[in-house]
Coordinates of C-alpha atoms in Angstrom, one line a residue:
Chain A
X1 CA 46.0 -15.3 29.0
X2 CA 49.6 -16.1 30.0
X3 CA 50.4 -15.1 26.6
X4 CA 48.0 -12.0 27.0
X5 CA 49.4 -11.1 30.7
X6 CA 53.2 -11.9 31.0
X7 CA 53.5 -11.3 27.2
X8 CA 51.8 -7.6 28.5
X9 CA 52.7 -7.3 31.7
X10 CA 54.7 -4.3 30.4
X11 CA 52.0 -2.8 28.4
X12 CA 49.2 -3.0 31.2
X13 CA 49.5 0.2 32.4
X14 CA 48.9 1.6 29.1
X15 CA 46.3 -0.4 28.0
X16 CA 43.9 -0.1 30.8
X17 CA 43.6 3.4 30.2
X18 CA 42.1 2.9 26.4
X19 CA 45.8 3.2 24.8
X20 CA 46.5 0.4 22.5
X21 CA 48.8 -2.3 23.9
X22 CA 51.9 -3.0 21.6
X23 CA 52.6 -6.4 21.9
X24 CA 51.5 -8.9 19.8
X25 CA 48.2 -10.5 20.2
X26 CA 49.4 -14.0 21.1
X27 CA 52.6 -14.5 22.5
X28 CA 53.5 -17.8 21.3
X29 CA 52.8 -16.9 17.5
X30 CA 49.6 -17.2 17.2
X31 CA 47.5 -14.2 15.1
X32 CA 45.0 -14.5 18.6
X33 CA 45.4 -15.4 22.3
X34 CA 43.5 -18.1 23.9
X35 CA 41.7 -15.7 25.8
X36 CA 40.6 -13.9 22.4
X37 CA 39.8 -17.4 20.6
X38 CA 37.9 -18.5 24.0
X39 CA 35.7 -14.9 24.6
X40 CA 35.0 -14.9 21.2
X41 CA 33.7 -18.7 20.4
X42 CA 31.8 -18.1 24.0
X43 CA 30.0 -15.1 22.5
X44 CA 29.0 -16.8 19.5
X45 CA 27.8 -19.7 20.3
X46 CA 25.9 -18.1 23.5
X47 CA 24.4 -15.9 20.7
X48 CA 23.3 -18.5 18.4
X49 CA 22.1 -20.9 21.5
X50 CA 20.3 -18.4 23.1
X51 CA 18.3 -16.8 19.8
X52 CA 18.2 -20.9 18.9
X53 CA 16.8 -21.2 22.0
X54 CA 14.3 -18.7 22.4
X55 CA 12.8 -19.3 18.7
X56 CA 12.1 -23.3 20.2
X57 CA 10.8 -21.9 22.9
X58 CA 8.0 -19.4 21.3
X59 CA 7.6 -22.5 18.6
X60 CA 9.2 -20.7 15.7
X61 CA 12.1 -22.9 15.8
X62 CA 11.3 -24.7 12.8
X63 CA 9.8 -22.0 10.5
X64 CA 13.4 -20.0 11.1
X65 CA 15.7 -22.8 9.9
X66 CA 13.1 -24.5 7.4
X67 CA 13.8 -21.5 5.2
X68 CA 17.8 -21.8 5.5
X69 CA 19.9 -24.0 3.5
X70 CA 22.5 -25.7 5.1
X71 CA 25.4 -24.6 3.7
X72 CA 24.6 -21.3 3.7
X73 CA 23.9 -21.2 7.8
X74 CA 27.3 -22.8 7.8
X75 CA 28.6 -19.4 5.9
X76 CA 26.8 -17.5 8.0
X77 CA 28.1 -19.2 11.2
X78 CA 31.7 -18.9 10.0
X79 CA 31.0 -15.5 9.6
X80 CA 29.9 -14.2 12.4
X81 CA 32.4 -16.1 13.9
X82 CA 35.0 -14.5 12.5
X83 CA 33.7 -11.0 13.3
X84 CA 33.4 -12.3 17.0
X85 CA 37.2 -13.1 16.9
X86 CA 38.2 -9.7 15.2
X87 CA 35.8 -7.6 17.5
X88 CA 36.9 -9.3 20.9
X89 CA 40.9 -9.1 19.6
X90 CA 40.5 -5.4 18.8
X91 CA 39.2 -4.8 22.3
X92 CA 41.6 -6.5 23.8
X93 CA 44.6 -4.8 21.8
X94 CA 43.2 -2.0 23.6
X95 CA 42.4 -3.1 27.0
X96 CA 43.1 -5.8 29.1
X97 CA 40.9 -8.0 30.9
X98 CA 40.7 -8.7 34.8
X99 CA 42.6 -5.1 34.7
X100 CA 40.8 -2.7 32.8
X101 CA 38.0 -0.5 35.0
X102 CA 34.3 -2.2 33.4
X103 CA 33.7 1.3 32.5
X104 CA 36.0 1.3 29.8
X105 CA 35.5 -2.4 28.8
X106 CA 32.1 -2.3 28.5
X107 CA 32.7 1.1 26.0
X108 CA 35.1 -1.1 24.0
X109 CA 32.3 -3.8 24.2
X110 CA 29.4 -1.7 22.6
X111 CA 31.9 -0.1 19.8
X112 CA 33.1 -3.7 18.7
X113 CA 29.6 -4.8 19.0
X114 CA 28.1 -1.9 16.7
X115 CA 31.1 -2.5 14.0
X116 CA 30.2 -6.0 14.4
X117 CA 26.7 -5.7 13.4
X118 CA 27.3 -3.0 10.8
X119 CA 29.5 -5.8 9.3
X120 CA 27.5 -8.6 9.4
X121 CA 25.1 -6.6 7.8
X122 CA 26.9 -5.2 5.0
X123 CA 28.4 -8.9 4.5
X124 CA 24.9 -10.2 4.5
X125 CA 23.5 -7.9 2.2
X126 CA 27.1 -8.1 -0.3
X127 CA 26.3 -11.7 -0.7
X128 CA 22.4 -11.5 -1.3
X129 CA 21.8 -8.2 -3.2
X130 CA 25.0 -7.3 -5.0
X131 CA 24.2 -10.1 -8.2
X132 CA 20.5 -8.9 -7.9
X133 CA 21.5 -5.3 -8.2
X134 CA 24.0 -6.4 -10.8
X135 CA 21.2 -8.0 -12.6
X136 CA 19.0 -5.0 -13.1
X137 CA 16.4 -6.6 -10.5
X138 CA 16.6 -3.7 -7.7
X139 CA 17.2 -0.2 -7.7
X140 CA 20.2 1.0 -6.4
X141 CA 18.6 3.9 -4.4
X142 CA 15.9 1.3 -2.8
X143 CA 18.8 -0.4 -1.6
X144 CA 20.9 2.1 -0.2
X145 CA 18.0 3.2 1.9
X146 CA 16.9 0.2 3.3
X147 CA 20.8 -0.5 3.8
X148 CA 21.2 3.0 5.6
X149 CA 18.1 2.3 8.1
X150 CA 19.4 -1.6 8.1
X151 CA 23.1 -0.4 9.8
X152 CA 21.6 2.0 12.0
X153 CA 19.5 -1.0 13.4
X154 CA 22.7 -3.7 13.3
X155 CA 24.6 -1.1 14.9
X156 CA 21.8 -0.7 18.2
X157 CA 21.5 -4.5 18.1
X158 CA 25.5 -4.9 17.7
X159 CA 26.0 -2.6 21.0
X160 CA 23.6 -4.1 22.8
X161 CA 25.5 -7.5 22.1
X162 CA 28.2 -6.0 22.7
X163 CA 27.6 -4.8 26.2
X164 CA 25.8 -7.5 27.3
X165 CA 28.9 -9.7 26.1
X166 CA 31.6 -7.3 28.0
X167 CA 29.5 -8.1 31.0
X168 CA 29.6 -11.7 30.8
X169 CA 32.8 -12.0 29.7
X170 CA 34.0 -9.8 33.0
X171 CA 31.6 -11.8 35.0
X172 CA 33.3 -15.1 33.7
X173 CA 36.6 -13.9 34.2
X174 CA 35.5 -12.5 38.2
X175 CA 34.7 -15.8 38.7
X176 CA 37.5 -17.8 37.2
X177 CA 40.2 -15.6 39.4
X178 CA 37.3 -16.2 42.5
X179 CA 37.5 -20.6 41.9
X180 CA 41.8 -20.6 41.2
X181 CA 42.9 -22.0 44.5
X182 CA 45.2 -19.9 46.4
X183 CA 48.9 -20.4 45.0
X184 CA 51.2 -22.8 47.1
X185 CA 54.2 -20.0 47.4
X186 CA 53.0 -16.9 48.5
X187 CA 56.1 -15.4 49.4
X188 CA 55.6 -12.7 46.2
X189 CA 53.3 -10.6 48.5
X190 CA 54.4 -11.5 51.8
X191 CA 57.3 -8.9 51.9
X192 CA 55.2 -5.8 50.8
X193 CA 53.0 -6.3 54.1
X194 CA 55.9 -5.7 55.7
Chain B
X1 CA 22.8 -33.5 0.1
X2 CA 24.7 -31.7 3.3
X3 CA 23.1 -33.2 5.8
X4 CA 25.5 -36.8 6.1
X5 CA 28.9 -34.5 6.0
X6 CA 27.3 -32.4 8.9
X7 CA 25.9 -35.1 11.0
X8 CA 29.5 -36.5 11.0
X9 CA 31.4 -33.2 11.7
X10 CA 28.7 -33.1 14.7
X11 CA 29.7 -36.5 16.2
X12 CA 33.8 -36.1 15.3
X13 CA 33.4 -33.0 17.2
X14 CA 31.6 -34.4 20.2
X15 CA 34.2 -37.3 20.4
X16 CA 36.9 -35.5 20.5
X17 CA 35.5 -33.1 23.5
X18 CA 33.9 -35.8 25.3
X19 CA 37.5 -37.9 24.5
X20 CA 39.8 -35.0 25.9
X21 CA 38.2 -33.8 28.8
X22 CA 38.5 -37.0 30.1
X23 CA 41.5 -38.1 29.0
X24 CA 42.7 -34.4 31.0
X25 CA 40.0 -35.6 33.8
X26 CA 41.8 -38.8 34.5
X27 CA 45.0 -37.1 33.9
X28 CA 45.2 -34.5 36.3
X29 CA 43.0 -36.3 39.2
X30 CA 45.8 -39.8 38.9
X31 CA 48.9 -37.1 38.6
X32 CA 50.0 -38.0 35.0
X33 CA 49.9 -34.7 33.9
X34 CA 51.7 -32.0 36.2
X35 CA 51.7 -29.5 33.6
X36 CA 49.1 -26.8 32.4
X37 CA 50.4 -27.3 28.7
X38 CA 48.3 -30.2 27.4
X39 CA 45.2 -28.3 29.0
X40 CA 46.3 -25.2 27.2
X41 CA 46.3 -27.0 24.1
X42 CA 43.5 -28.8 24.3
X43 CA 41.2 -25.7 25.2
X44 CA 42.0 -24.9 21.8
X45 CA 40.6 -27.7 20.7
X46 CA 37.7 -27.6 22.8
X47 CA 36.7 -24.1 21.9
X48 CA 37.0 -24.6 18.5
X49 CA 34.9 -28.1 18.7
X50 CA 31.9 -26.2 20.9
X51 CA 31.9 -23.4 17.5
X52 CA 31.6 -27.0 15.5
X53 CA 29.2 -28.3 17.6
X54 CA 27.0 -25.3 17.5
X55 CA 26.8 -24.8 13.7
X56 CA 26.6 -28.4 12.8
X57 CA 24.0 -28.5 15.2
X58 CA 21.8 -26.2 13.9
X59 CA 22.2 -27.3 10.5
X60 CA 20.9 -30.8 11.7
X61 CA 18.0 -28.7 13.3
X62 CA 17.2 -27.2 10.0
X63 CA 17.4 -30.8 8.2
X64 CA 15.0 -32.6 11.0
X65 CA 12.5 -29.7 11.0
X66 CA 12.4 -29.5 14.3
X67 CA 8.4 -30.4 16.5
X68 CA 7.4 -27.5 18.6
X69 CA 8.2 -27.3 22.5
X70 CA 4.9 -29.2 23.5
X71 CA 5.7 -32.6 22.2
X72 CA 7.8 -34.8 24.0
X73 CA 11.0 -34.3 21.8
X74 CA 10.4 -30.7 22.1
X75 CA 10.5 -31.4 25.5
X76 CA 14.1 -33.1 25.0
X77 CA 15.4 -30.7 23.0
X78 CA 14.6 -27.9 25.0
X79 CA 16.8 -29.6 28.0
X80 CA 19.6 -30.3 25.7
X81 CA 20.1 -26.8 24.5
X82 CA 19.9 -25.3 28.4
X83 CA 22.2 -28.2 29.1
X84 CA 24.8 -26.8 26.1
X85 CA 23.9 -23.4 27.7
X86 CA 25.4 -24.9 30.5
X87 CA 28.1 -26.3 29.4
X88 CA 29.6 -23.1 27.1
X89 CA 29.0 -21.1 29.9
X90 CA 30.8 -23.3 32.6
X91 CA 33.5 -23.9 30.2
X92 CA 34.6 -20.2 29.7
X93 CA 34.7 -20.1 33.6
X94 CA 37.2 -23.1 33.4
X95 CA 39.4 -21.9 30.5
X96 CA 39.3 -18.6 32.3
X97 CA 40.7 -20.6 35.3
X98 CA 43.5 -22.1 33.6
X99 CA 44.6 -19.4 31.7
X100 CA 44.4 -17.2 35.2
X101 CA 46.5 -19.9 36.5
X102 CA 49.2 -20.0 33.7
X103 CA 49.9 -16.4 34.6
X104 CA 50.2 -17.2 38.2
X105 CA 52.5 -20.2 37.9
X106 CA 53.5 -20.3 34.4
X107 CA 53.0 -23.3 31.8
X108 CA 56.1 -25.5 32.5
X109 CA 55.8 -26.0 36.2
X110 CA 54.8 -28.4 38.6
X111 CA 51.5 -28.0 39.5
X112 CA 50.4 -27.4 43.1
X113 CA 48.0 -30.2 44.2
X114 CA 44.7 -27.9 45.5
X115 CA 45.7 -26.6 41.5
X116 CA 45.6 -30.0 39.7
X117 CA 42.4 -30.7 42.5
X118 CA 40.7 -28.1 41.0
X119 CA 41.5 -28.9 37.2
X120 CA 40.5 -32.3 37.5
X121 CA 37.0 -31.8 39.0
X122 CA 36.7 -29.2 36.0
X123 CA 37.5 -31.7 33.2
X124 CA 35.5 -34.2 34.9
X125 CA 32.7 -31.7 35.0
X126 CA 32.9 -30.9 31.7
X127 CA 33.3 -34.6 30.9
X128 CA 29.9 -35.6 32.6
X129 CA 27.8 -32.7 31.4
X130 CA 29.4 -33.5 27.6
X131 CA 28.3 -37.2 28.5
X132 CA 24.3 -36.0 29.7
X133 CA 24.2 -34.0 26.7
X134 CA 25.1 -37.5 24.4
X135 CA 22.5 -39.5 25.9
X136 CA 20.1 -36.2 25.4
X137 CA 21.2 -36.6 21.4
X138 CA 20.8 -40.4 21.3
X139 CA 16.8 -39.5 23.0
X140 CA 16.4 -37.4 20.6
X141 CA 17.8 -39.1 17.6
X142 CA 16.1 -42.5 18.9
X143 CA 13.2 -42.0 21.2

């Protein structure tokens, strides 16, 4: 976050309070920070692992993936990926980790996560129903009911990802700052004790 | 017909995590490296190898077809995924470090020696759990 911090240092202020910090998202160039690509790859693959997981666990494991085609769980992945990346850059273009009160993170957190879902949805349901609908095979209405009902579910499950992610992300970021071994120089708060 | 191109992404991605953690382990704990910029770099790398590693790993999931949890491989692979658990989660905590230190000292600098301590038991952490979790793939792909 050096590119997140020093490039924001300026911007901090601002940002912690919910206003949108100006700078650009990475610092050396890059369309995201390290923090973002980090958080966001962390997310994901503690999502997947963890519903990967708990399908082996019950014994589902193989009836869930026996029914998915490679390439297309590939798709998928990349996917949600990439909504992972957007979500956690948009929250913090708005507010800054480490800085931030939770309060107002973990709000970021559920509104990400609830765009998230309603977008991994809607991509979901682009890709499998539009050449079905196209093809006469479905009626339109059918579809935007179940797809209504469908958002407002992704959109529960999306916050809930959301805020458990904000959490753990915090939590992570707590206890990075708690390990960092004291610096060498400390003269840059030595004179304000004085 | 996906299943070899997969297999390989799976164990390019490994190598090259397993490969530069300790290449940074060795690195930081003999003093060749008094920098946070290769480590910067490389968690690039590493984060976008462990989103590799996940997807490629459930895709060779899906092609096994995998037992349940009471058989013995079961068994296995339910270590190995609390293992990765493990790992992703530790990892985050070490990138977190790094970057929290970057802001502190900046990239360029010499690094304080409790600093490059620190980095170096990370990367060697990293390095052995990446190693546990290759001997938990060649169980499971072997018996």
């Amino acid at each position: 976050m050096a590119e997140d911090q020093s490039g924001r240092m300026g911007v901090d202020k601002t940002a912690t309070e919910g206003e949108p910090a100006r700078s650009a998202e990475g610092g050396d160039g890059r369309p995201v920070s390290l923090v973002t690509w980090t958080l966001a790859t962390f997310d994901t693959a503690l999502f997947v692992l963890l519903g990967i997981l708990a399908a082996h666990a019950s014994g589902g494991l193989a009836d869930l993936l026996g029914g998915l085609n490679t390439l297309v769980g590939v798709a998928v992945f990349c996917y949600l990926w990439a909504l992972f990346v957007l979500a956690v850059r948009w929250v913090h273009s708005r507010v800054t980790l480490g800085n931030a009160p939770l309060q107002t993170l973990v709000l970021h957190g559920v509104v990400a996560g609830c765009a998230t879902g309603v977008a991994f949805l809607l991509g979901l349901f682009a890709v499998a129903l539009v050449p079905t609908i196209q093809s006469g095979g479905v009626r339109l209405q059918a579809v935007l009911v179940v797809l209504l009902i469908g958002a407002g579910v992704a959109a529960v499950v999306g916050g809930v990802v959301g805020l458990l992610a904000s959490l753990l992300d915090t939590a992570a970021y707590g206890l990075a700052g708690y390990l960092l071994p004291e610096a060498g120089n400390e003269q840059v708060t030595e004179p304000r004790r004085q | 017909m996906a299943a070899l191109p997969i297999r390989t992404l799976h164990v390019l991605a490994m190598a090259a995590l397993v490969g530069g953690t300790t290449v940074l382990w060795y690195s930081y704990r003999s003093g060749a490296i008094t920098s946070l910029v290769p480590a910067r770099q490389f968690e690039w790398l590493f984060w976008g190898g462990v989103g590799v590693l996940v997807f490629t790993g459930v895709g060779n999931l899906g092609a096994l077809g995998p037992p349940g949890p009471g058989t013995n491989w079961g068994r296995t692979l339910l270590v190995k995924l609390t293992v990765v658990v493990g790992l992703v989660g530790g990892s985050v905590v070490r990138t977190l470090l790094l970057v929290q230190a970057s802001d502190r000292e900046g990239t360029a600098g010499d690094l304080s020696p409790p600093l490059r301590r620190t980095l170096s038991r990370a990367y060697g952490a990293t390095a052995a759990v990446l190693l546990s979790i290759v001997v938990l793939a060649e169980v499971l792909a072997h018996g």
